[in-house]
Amino acid sequence: MSMRVLLLGAGLSSSSAALDLADDRLSPDVEEIAIADISIKRAEKVARKALRLTKRKEIKTMHVDASSDDLVSLIKNYDIVINGLLYTYIPKVMNSCLEAEVNYVDLGSDVETVKMQKNLDEKFRDKGITAIIGMGCSPGMINIMAKKAAEELDYVEKIIMREGWVDLTDYGPVNIPLPVPYSFDTIADEFEDKVEIWTENGIVLVEALSGVEIVDFPEPVGRQKVYYVEHPETYTIGEYLRNKGLKLVDYKLSFPDELVMKYSMLRDMGLLNEEEVFYRGRRMTMRDLIREKALEKIEAIDITPDDFDAIIVSAYGLKGGRSAICRVISLTKSNKKWGVSAQSLAVGVPASIAAQMIGYNRIEKGVHNPEEVIEADEFIKLASRRGIEFRVNLEIKLDS
């Protein structure tokens, strides 16, 4: 079987999907990869890296404006679309895939968008196509880790998800005024949006960056402060495991102190909102302007990344009638061969794995969250082959 994959968006988060698809050893049945972005320069940069990983695959680049009406005619040429664009484009891209009758994977969105996507389930089934939504790192890989942790218990009372990141990259004399370790808009939303905590009695809202706690992650991530930020996996995991007795699901993420200070200042000054300004003869929002200037600086440098991302998913419940905790732990490190960060790898690799599972007809038709259709052990095996480390620890308390 051969697969033709279209990657929409060649940004920091999605570029690793193209590289994983290009690798002859990891993805032997991918025949063609098209990397499409509004910046052809950005797409070509990813393509040059991808070409170093294959001796036989066709790798194309193209300029694409996702807001245009030509999307369906482009998508029709491929078997699977990986949507690495900002999540506000998800309705347009997903409906274009539906019209073109082409399979679909994306990297994540928000709860409102997830609900909209799930409403397309019957239409995707009727067309005989498949969508796996929220298949990056968190959401995505973390959902499958939560599924694995829950599978080890007979009864699950709560699932606690914590993610930590550390950047050890030597930037030398390069000055980066605003860190953007992954999607700028995702970070901006995490600082602005209220956070949903899933409970058996309904959603509880808390303020972004509240609930600070200290977590010890695997080294070299180590001890980090983590904060509540809005992520849709709390909702999807909660609904998926509701019938196993679940009462609580929450998620917290670490940020470097410098990043917290700078994005908090931008938020407090109203510079992350959608207020329009004129800049160099163009109408744009304040957020657009900040994003453009931040990425302009980052994309101009060529430094080998050296960062690490760690996730701890803890499921609390019962095993054999005794209190038990199952922890599933991951550690992702930057890939120096590919020249990508741990953040990029942890997002792009799960999307590539999911796309290929669809290509192999291992996923049923319709629209699915990752935990609903991807077998945890199979995913962990495939992600481990790509350098992501996993541990599963089950602790059963003895009778007192």
Short mmCIF file of C-alpha atoms in Angstrom, two decimals:
data_model
loop_
_atom_site.label_atom_id
_atom_site.label_comp_id
_atom_site.label_asym_id
_atom_site.label_seq_id
_atom_site.Cartn_x
_atom_site.Cartn_y
_atom_site.Cartn_z
CA MET A 1 0.00 0.00 0.00
CA SER A 2 1.27 3.49 -0.85
CA MET A 3 0.11 6.71 0.77
CA ARG A 4 0.03 10.28 -0.48
CA VAL A 5 -0.08 12.79 2.38
CA LEU A 6 -0.74 16.53 2.29
CA LEU A 7 0.62 18.53 5.23
CA LEU A 8 -1.08 21.90 5.59
CA GLY A 9 1.23 24.20 7.54
CA ALA A 10 5.01 24.01 7.89
CA GLY A 11 5.30 25.69 11.25
CA LEU A 12 7.22 24.85 14.42
CA SER A 13 4.69 22.29 15.65
CA SER A 14 3.80 20.44 12.45
CA SER A 15 7.15 20.19 10.65
CA SER A 16 8.15 16.96 12.41
CA ALA A 17 5.15 15.21 10.86
CA ALA A 18 6.67 15.79 7.42
CA LEU A 19 10.05 14.47 8.58
CA ASP A 20 8.56 11.34 10.13
CA LEU A 21 6.57 10.68 6.96
CA ALA A 22 9.72 11.16 4.88
CA ASP A 23 11.90 8.74 6.84
CA ASP A 24 12.22 5.56 4.74
CA ARG A 25 12.81 3.36 7.78
CA LEU A 26 9.94 4.67 9.91
CA SER A 27 7.36 5.27 7.18
CA PRO A 28 8.12 2.81 4.34
CA ASP A 29 4.71 2.97 2.66
CA VAL A 30 4.45 6.74 2.32
CA GLU A 31 5.02 7.50 -1.34
CA GLU A 32 4.40 11.23 -1.66
CA ILE A 33 4.42 14.18 0.75
CA ALA A 34 3.23 17.65 -0.15
CA ILE A 35 4.18 20.44 2.27
CA ALA A 36 1.88 23.43 1.83
CA ASP A 37 2.14 26.76 3.61
CA ILE A 38 1.28 30.39 3.00
CA SER A 39 5.07 30.92 3.16
CA ILE A 40 6.77 28.93 0.40
CA LYS A 41 10.09 29.73 2.04
CA ARG A 42 8.97 27.98 5.23
CA ALA A 43 7.68 24.96 3.29
CA GLU A 44 10.95 24.66 1.35
CA LYS A 45 12.98 24.75 4.57
CA VAL A 46 11.06 21.73 5.91
CA ALA A 47 11.29 19.97 2.54
CA ARG A 48 15.09 20.26 2.49
CA LYS A 49 15.23 18.45 5.83
CA ALA A 50 12.76 15.83 4.62
CA LEU A 51 14.74 15.09 1.46
CA ARG A 52 17.73 14.07 3.59
CA LEU A 53 15.66 11.25 5.10
CA THR A 54 14.53 9.51 1.91
CA LYS A 55 16.03 8.03 -1.21
CA ARG A 56 12.82 7.37 -3.12
CA LYS A 57 9.88 9.51 -1.97
CA GLU A 58 8.43 12.44 -3.85
CA ILE A 59 8.42 15.58 -1.72
CA LYS A 60 6.65 18.66 -3.03
CA THR A 61 6.19 22.18 -1.72
CA MET A 62 3.47 24.62 -2.58
CA HIS A 63 2.08 27.98 -1.61
CA VAL A 64 -1.42 27.62 -0.15
CA ASP A 65 -3.79 30.14 1.36
CA ALA A 66 -6.14 28.02 3.48
CA SER A 67 -8.83 30.68 3.31
CA SER A 68 -9.08 30.37 -0.48
CA ASP A 69 -11.75 28.46 -2.38
CA ASP A 70 -9.19 26.20 -4.11
CA LEU A 71 -8.62 23.93 -1.11
CA VAL A 72 -10.92 21.11 -2.22
CA SER A 73 -9.27 20.75 -5.62
CA LEU A 74 -5.86 20.50 -3.93
CA ILE A 75 -6.97 18.02 -1.26
CA LYS A 76 -8.52 15.67 -3.85
CA ASN A 77 -5.03 14.69 -5.00
CA TYR A 78 -4.13 13.04 -1.67
CA ASP A 79 -5.19 10.15 0.54
CA ILE A 80 -4.76 11.89 3.89
CA VAL A 81 -4.52 15.50 5.06
CA ILE A 82 -2.62 16.46 8.20
CA ASN A 83 -3.91 19.86 9.22
CA GLY A 84 -1.12 21.72 11.02
CA LEU A 85 -2.74 25.14 10.65
CA LEU A 86 -4.10 27.34 13.40
CA TYR A 87 -7.23 25.68 14.80
CA THR A 88 -9.48 28.48 13.54
CA TYR A 89 -9.00 26.91 10.08
CA ILE A 90 -10.26 23.50 11.22
CA PRO A 91 -13.91 23.94 10.08
CA LYS A 92 -12.79 25.05 6.60
CA VAL A 93 -10.18 22.29 6.16
CA MET A 94 -12.30 19.52 7.64
CA ASN A 95 -15.32 20.37 5.51
CA SER A 96 -13.04 20.53 2.47
CA CYS A 97 -11.83 17.00 3.26
CA LEU A 98 -15.43 15.90 3.58
CA GLU A 99 -16.27 17.35 0.15
CA ALA A 100 -13.12 15.86 -1.39
CA GLU A 101 -13.72 12.50 0.40
CA VAL A 102 -10.21 12.50 1.88
CA ASN A 103 -9.08 11.32 5.34
CA TYR A 104 -8.12 13.88 7.96
CA VAL A 105 -5.84 14.36 11.01
CA ASP A 106 -5.28 17.52 13.04
CA LEU A 107 -3.12 18.59 15.98
CA GLY A 108 -5.78 19.92 18.35
CA SER A 109 -8.17 22.76 19.03
CA ASP A 110 -10.56 23.73 21.84
CA VAL A 111 -13.61 22.05 23.35
CA GLU A 112 -16.10 24.02 21.24
CA THR A 113 -14.30 23.01 18.03
CA VAL A 114 -14.06 19.36 19.15
CA LYS A 115 -17.83 19.26 19.64
CA MET A 116 -18.35 20.73 16.16
CA GLN A 117 -16.00 18.13 14.68
CA LYS A 118 -17.74 15.24 16.42
CA ASN A 119 -21.01 16.42 14.88
CA LEU A 120 -19.50 15.53 11.49
CA ASP A 121 -19.07 11.88 12.47
CA GLU A 122 -22.06 10.55 10.54
CA LYS A 123 -21.14 12.52 7.41
CA PHE A 124 -17.58 11.13 7.48
CA ARG A 125 -18.96 7.60 7.92
CA ASP A 126 -21.36 8.08 5.00
CA LYS A 127 -18.44 9.18 2.79
CA GLY A 128 -16.32 6.21 3.93
CA ILE A 129 -13.53 8.40 5.32
CA THR A 130 -11.83 8.80 8.69
CA ALA A 131 -10.80 11.74 10.87
CA ILE A 132 -8.64 11.58 14.00
CA ILE A 133 -8.84 14.94 15.75
CA GLY A 134 -6.50 16.41 18.37
CA MET A 135 -3.62 14.08 17.46
CA GLY A 136 -0.57 16.10 18.46
CA CYS A 137 1.11 15.87 21.85
CA SER A 138 -1.41 17.37 24.25
CA PRO A 139 -3.99 16.72 23.02
CA GLY A 140 -2.98 13.55 21.24
CA MET A 141 -0.25 11.42 22.76
CA ILE A 142 -1.35 12.39 26.27
CA ASN A 143 -4.87 11.05 25.56
CA ILE A 144 -3.44 7.65 24.68
CA MET A 145 -1.26 7.70 27.79
CA ALA A 146 -4.39 8.37 29.86
CA LYS A 147 -6.13 5.47 28.11
CA LYS A 148 -3.21 3.17 28.94
CA ALA A 149 -3.21 4.23 32.59
CA ALA A 150 -6.96 3.64 32.86
CA GLU A 151 -6.67 0.21 31.22
CA GLU A 152 -4.39 -0.93 34.06
CA LEU A 153 -7.11 -0.26 36.68
CA ASP A 154 -10.53 -1.82 37.30
CA TYR A 155 -12.05 1.46 38.44
CA VAL A 156 -10.76 4.99 37.78
CA GLU A 157 -11.63 7.85 40.10
CA LYS A 158 -9.46 10.62 38.69
CA ILE A 159 -6.88 11.31 36.00
CA ILE A 160 -4.23 13.95 36.64
CA MET A 161 -2.09 15.08 33.68
CA ARG A 162 1.09 17.11 34.10
CA GLU A 163 3.48 18.24 31.37
CA GLY A 164 6.91 19.82 31.83
CA TRP A 165 9.44 21.26 29.42
CA VAL A 166 13.02 22.49 29.67
CA ASP A 167 15.14 24.19 27.00
CA LEU A 168 18.90 23.63 27.26
CA THR A 169 19.66 25.03 23.80
CA ASP A 170 22.81 27.14 23.54
CA TYR A 171 21.62 30.27 21.75
CA GLY A 172 25.05 31.94 22.04
CA PRO A 173 24.85 35.63 21.20
CA VAL A 174 21.40 35.30 19.59
CA ASN A 175 18.75 37.39 21.33
CA ILE A 176 15.22 35.96 21.21
CA PRO A 177 12.95 38.68 22.59
CA LEU A 178 9.86 36.43 22.79
CA PRO A 179 10.14 32.63 23.20
CA VAL A 180 7.84 30.59 20.90
CA PRO A 181 8.55 26.91 21.68
CA TYR A 182 5.41 25.81 19.79
CA SER A 183 2.42 27.55 18.19
CA PHE A 184 2.34 31.22 19.19
CA ASP A 185 -1.45 31.29 19.09
CA THR A 186 -1.74 28.21 21.28
CA ILE A 187 0.49 29.84 23.90
CA ALA A 188 -1.47 33.09 23.67
CA ASP A 189 -4.76 31.21 24.17
CA GLU A 190 -3.30 29.32 27.13
CA PHE A 191 -2.58 32.64 28.81
CA GLU A 192 -5.97 34.18 28.03
CA ASP A 193 -8.66 31.49 28.11
CA LYS A 194 -10.43 30.25 31.21
CA VAL A 195 -9.62 26.61 32.01
CA GLU A 196 -12.13 23.77 32.04
CA ILE A 197 -11.69 21.06 34.68
CA TRP A 198 -13.84 18.01 33.94
CA THR A 199 -15.86 16.61 36.85
CA GLU A 200 -18.63 14.02 36.98
CA ASN A 201 -21.08 16.81 37.82
CA GLY A 202 -20.05 19.15 35.02
CA ILE A 203 -17.30 21.54 33.99
CA VAL A 204 -15.60 23.74 36.61
CA LEU A 205 -13.95 26.92 35.29
CA VAL A 206 -10.75 28.34 36.78
CA GLU A 207 -8.43 31.17 35.75
CA ALA A 208 -5.56 30.53 33.35
CA LEU A 209 -2.20 30.05 35.09
CA SER A 210 -3.83 29.45 38.47
CA GLY A 211 -3.38 26.35 40.63
CA VAL A 212 0.42 26.54 40.69
CA GLU A 213 2.12 23.40 41.97
CA ILE A 214 5.59 21.86 41.88
CA VAL A 215 6.10 18.58 40.00
CA ASP A 216 9.19 16.39 39.75
CA PHE A 217 9.51 15.24 36.13
CA PRO A 218 12.08 12.81 34.73
CA GLU A 219 15.51 14.37 34.32
CA PRO A 220 16.65 16.55 32.72
CA VAL A 221 13.25 18.27 32.89
CA GLY A 222 13.37 17.93 36.67
CA ARG A 223 11.40 20.03 39.15
CA GLN A 224 9.04 22.49 37.47
CA LYS A 225 6.18 24.84 38.34
CA VAL A 226 3.02 23.84 36.50
CA TYR A 227 -0.14 25.88 35.85
CA TYR A 228 -3.71 25.30 34.78
CA VAL A 229 -4.10 26.01 31.07
CA GLU A 230 -7.03 25.24 28.78
CA HIS A 231 -6.67 21.94 26.90
CA PRO A 232 -9.51 19.94 25.29
CA GLU A 233 -8.21 16.54 26.38
CA THR A 234 -9.65 17.06 29.87
CA TYR A 235 -13.11 17.08 28.27
CA THR A 236 -12.61 14.22 25.77
CA ILE A 237 -10.90 11.90 28.27
CA GLY A 238 -13.54 12.66 30.87
CA GLU A 239 -16.36 11.76 28.52
CA TYR A 240 -14.56 8.67 27.21
CA LEU A 241 -13.92 7.22 30.69
CA ARG A 242 -17.09 8.46 32.41
CA ASN A 243 -18.50 4.93 32.64
CA LYS A 244 -15.42 3.67 34.47
CA GLY A 245 -16.36 5.70 37.55
CA LEU A 246 -14.37 8.82 36.69
CA LYS A 247 -14.94 11.90 38.85
CA LEU A 248 -12.15 14.32 37.89
CA VAL A 249 -9.76 15.09 35.00
CA ASP A 250 -7.36 18.02 34.96
CA TYR A 251 -4.22 19.19 33.18
CA LYS A 252 -1.34 21.50 34.09
CA LEU A 253 1.67 22.64 32.07
CA SER A 254 5.04 24.16 32.95
CA PHE A 255 6.47 27.33 31.42
CA PRO A 256 9.90 28.91 31.92
CA ASP A 257 9.67 31.95 34.19
CA GLU A 258 10.82 34.25 31.37
CA LEU A 259 8.01 33.05 29.10
CA VAL A 260 5.42 33.54 31.86
CA MET A 261 6.64 37.07 32.51
CA LYS A 262 6.64 38.11 28.84
CA TYR A 263 3.32 36.60 27.77
CA SER A 264 1.64 37.81 30.96
CA MET A 265 2.82 41.32 30.15
CA LEU A 266 1.48 41.06 26.59
CA ARG A 267 -1.86 39.77 27.90
CA ASP A 268 -2.15 42.46 30.55
CA MET A 269 -1.42 45.16 27.95
CA GLY A 270 -4.13 43.77 25.65
CA LEU A 271 -1.61 42.83 22.96
CA LEU A 272 -2.86 39.26 22.56
CA ASN A 273 -6.39 40.26 21.61
CA GLU A 274 -8.09 40.69 18.24
CA GLU A 275 -8.05 44.51 18.17
CA GLU A 276 -7.11 45.67 14.67
CA VAL A 277 -4.21 47.98 13.83
CA PHE A 278 -2.54 49.23 10.65
CA TYR A 279 1.05 48.07 10.18
CA ARG A 280 3.12 48.68 7.04
CA GLY A 281 -0.02 49.46 5.10
CA ARG A 282 -1.86 46.31 6.23
CA ARG A 283 -4.84 45.84 8.53
CA MET A 284 -4.08 43.18 11.14
CA THR A 285 -4.82 42.33 14.76
CA MET A 286 -2.46 43.05 17.61
CA ARG A 287 -1.93 39.30 17.97
CA ASP A 288 -1.05 39.00 14.27
CA LEU A 289 1.55 41.73 14.64
CA ILE A 290 3.18 40.19 17.73
CA ARG A 291 3.22 36.75 16.06
CA GLU A 292 4.78 38.08 12.89
CA LYS A 293 7.56 39.92 14.67
CA ALA A 294 8.32 37.03 17.06
CA LEU A 295 8.51 34.39 14.31
CA GLU A 296 10.48 36.72 12.04
CA LYS A 297 13.28 36.65 14.60
CA ILE A 298 13.10 32.92 15.36
CA GLU A 299 12.90 31.72 11.75
CA ALA A 300 15.98 33.76 10.86
CA ILE A 301 18.25 31.70 13.13
CA ASP A 302 19.60 28.18 12.55
CA ILE A 303 20.50 26.65 15.89
CA THR A 304 20.38 22.95 16.81
CA PRO A 305 17.67 22.57 19.47
CA ASP A 306 18.37 20.85 22.78
CA ASP A 307 15.13 20.63 24.73
CA PHE A 308 13.10 17.97 26.56
CA ASP A 309 9.37 17.45 27.10
CA ALA A 310 8.01 15.17 29.83
CA ILE A 311 4.48 14.04 30.60
CA ILE A 312 3.15 12.27 33.69
CA VAL A 313 -0.39 10.89 33.51
CA SER A 314 -1.60 9.49 36.83
CA ALA A 315 -4.77 7.41 37.09
CA TYR A 316 -6.10 6.91 40.61
CA GLY A 317 -8.58 4.12 41.35
CA LEU A 318 -8.88 0.45 42.26
CA LYS A 319 -7.12 -2.73 41.14
CA GLY A 320 -8.36 -6.04 42.51
CA GLY A 321 -10.35 -4.19 45.15
CA ARG A 322 -7.32 -2.26 46.43
CA SER A 323 -6.41 1.38 46.02
CA ALA A 324 -4.00 1.81 43.14
CA ILE A 325 -2.21 4.43 41.05
CA CYS A 326 -1.01 3.85 37.50
CA ARG A 327 1.43 6.38 36.11
CA VAL A 328 2.33 6.52 32.44
CA ILE A 329 5.40 8.69 31.88
CA SER A 330 6.92 9.93 28.64
CA LEU A 331 10.15 11.76 27.84
CA THR A 332 10.76 13.33 24.44
CA LYS A 333 14.09 14.84 23.49
CA SER A 334 15.07 16.97 20.52
CA ASN A 335 16.14 15.09 17.40
CA LYS A 336 19.49 16.43 16.27
CA LYS A 337 19.49 14.34 13.09
CA TRP A 338 16.23 15.92 12.01
CA GLY A 339 17.12 19.30 13.52
CA VAL A 340 13.84 19.64 15.40
CA SER A 341 12.92 20.38 18.99
CA ALA A 342 11.31 18.01 21.47
CA GLN A 343 8.20 20.17 21.34
CA SER A 344 7.98 19.74 17.56
CA LEU A 345 8.71 16.02 17.71
CA ALA A 346 6.10 15.35 20.39
CA VAL A 347 3.44 17.04 18.24
CA GLY A 348 4.40 15.89 14.74
CA VAL A 349 5.23 12.24 15.37
CA PRO A 350 1.79 11.29 16.80
CA ALA A 351 0.10 12.97 13.83
CA SER A 352 2.25 11.02 11.38
CA ILE A 353 1.58 7.73 13.21
CA ALA A 354 -2.18 8.36 13.16
CA ALA A 355 -2.16 9.30 9.48
CA GLN A 356 -0.39 6.05 8.62
CA MET A 357 -2.79 4.02 10.78
CA ILE A 358 -5.61 5.48 8.69
CA GLY A 359 -3.66 4.69 5.53
CA TYR A 360 -3.34 1.05 6.61
CA ASN A 361 -7.13 0.93 7.22
CA ARG A 362 -6.63 0.20 10.92
CA ILE A 363 -9.07 2.90 12.05
CA GLU A 364 -12.83 2.71 11.57
CA LYS A 365 -14.62 5.34 9.52
CA GLY A 366 -15.97 8.47 11.18
CA VAL A 367 -14.62 11.25 13.41
CA HIS A 368 -12.69 10.12 16.47
CA ASN A 369 -10.71 11.43 19.40
CA PRO A 370 -7.40 9.52 19.74
CA GLU A 371 -8.37 7.58 22.85
CA GLU A 372 -11.48 6.20 21.13
CA VAL A 373 -9.75 4.30 18.32
CA ILE A 374 -5.98 4.04 18.81
CA GLU A 375 -4.67 1.05 20.75
CA ALA A 376 -2.38 2.35 23.48
CA ASP A 377 0.21 -0.45 23.35
CA GLU A 378 0.54 -0.20 19.57
CA PHE A 379 0.95 3.57 19.68
CA ILE A 380 3.56 3.39 22.45
CA LYS A 381 5.52 0.80 20.45
CA LEU A 382 5.49 2.99 17.31
CA ALA A 383 6.36 6.20 19.17
CA SER A 384 9.18 4.41 21.02
CA ARG A 385 10.72 3.48 17.67
CA ARG A 386 10.91 7.21 17.02
CA GLY A 387 12.83 7.96 20.21
CA ILE A 388 10.02 8.86 22.61
CA GLU A 389 10.59 7.05 25.91
CA PHE A 390 7.73 5.59 27.97
CA ARG A 391 7.40 4.02 31.41
CA VAL A 392 4.34 2.46 33.04
CA ASN A 393 4.34 2.23 36.85
CA LEU A 394 1.51 0.50 38.73
CA GLU A 395 1.38 0.94 42.51
CA ILE A 396 -1.11 -1.16 44.49
CA LYS A 397 -1.54 -0.30 48.14
CA LEU A 398 -1.40 -3.18 50.59
CA ASP A 399 -4.23 -3.67 53.06
CA SER A 400 -3.49 -1.84 56.29
#
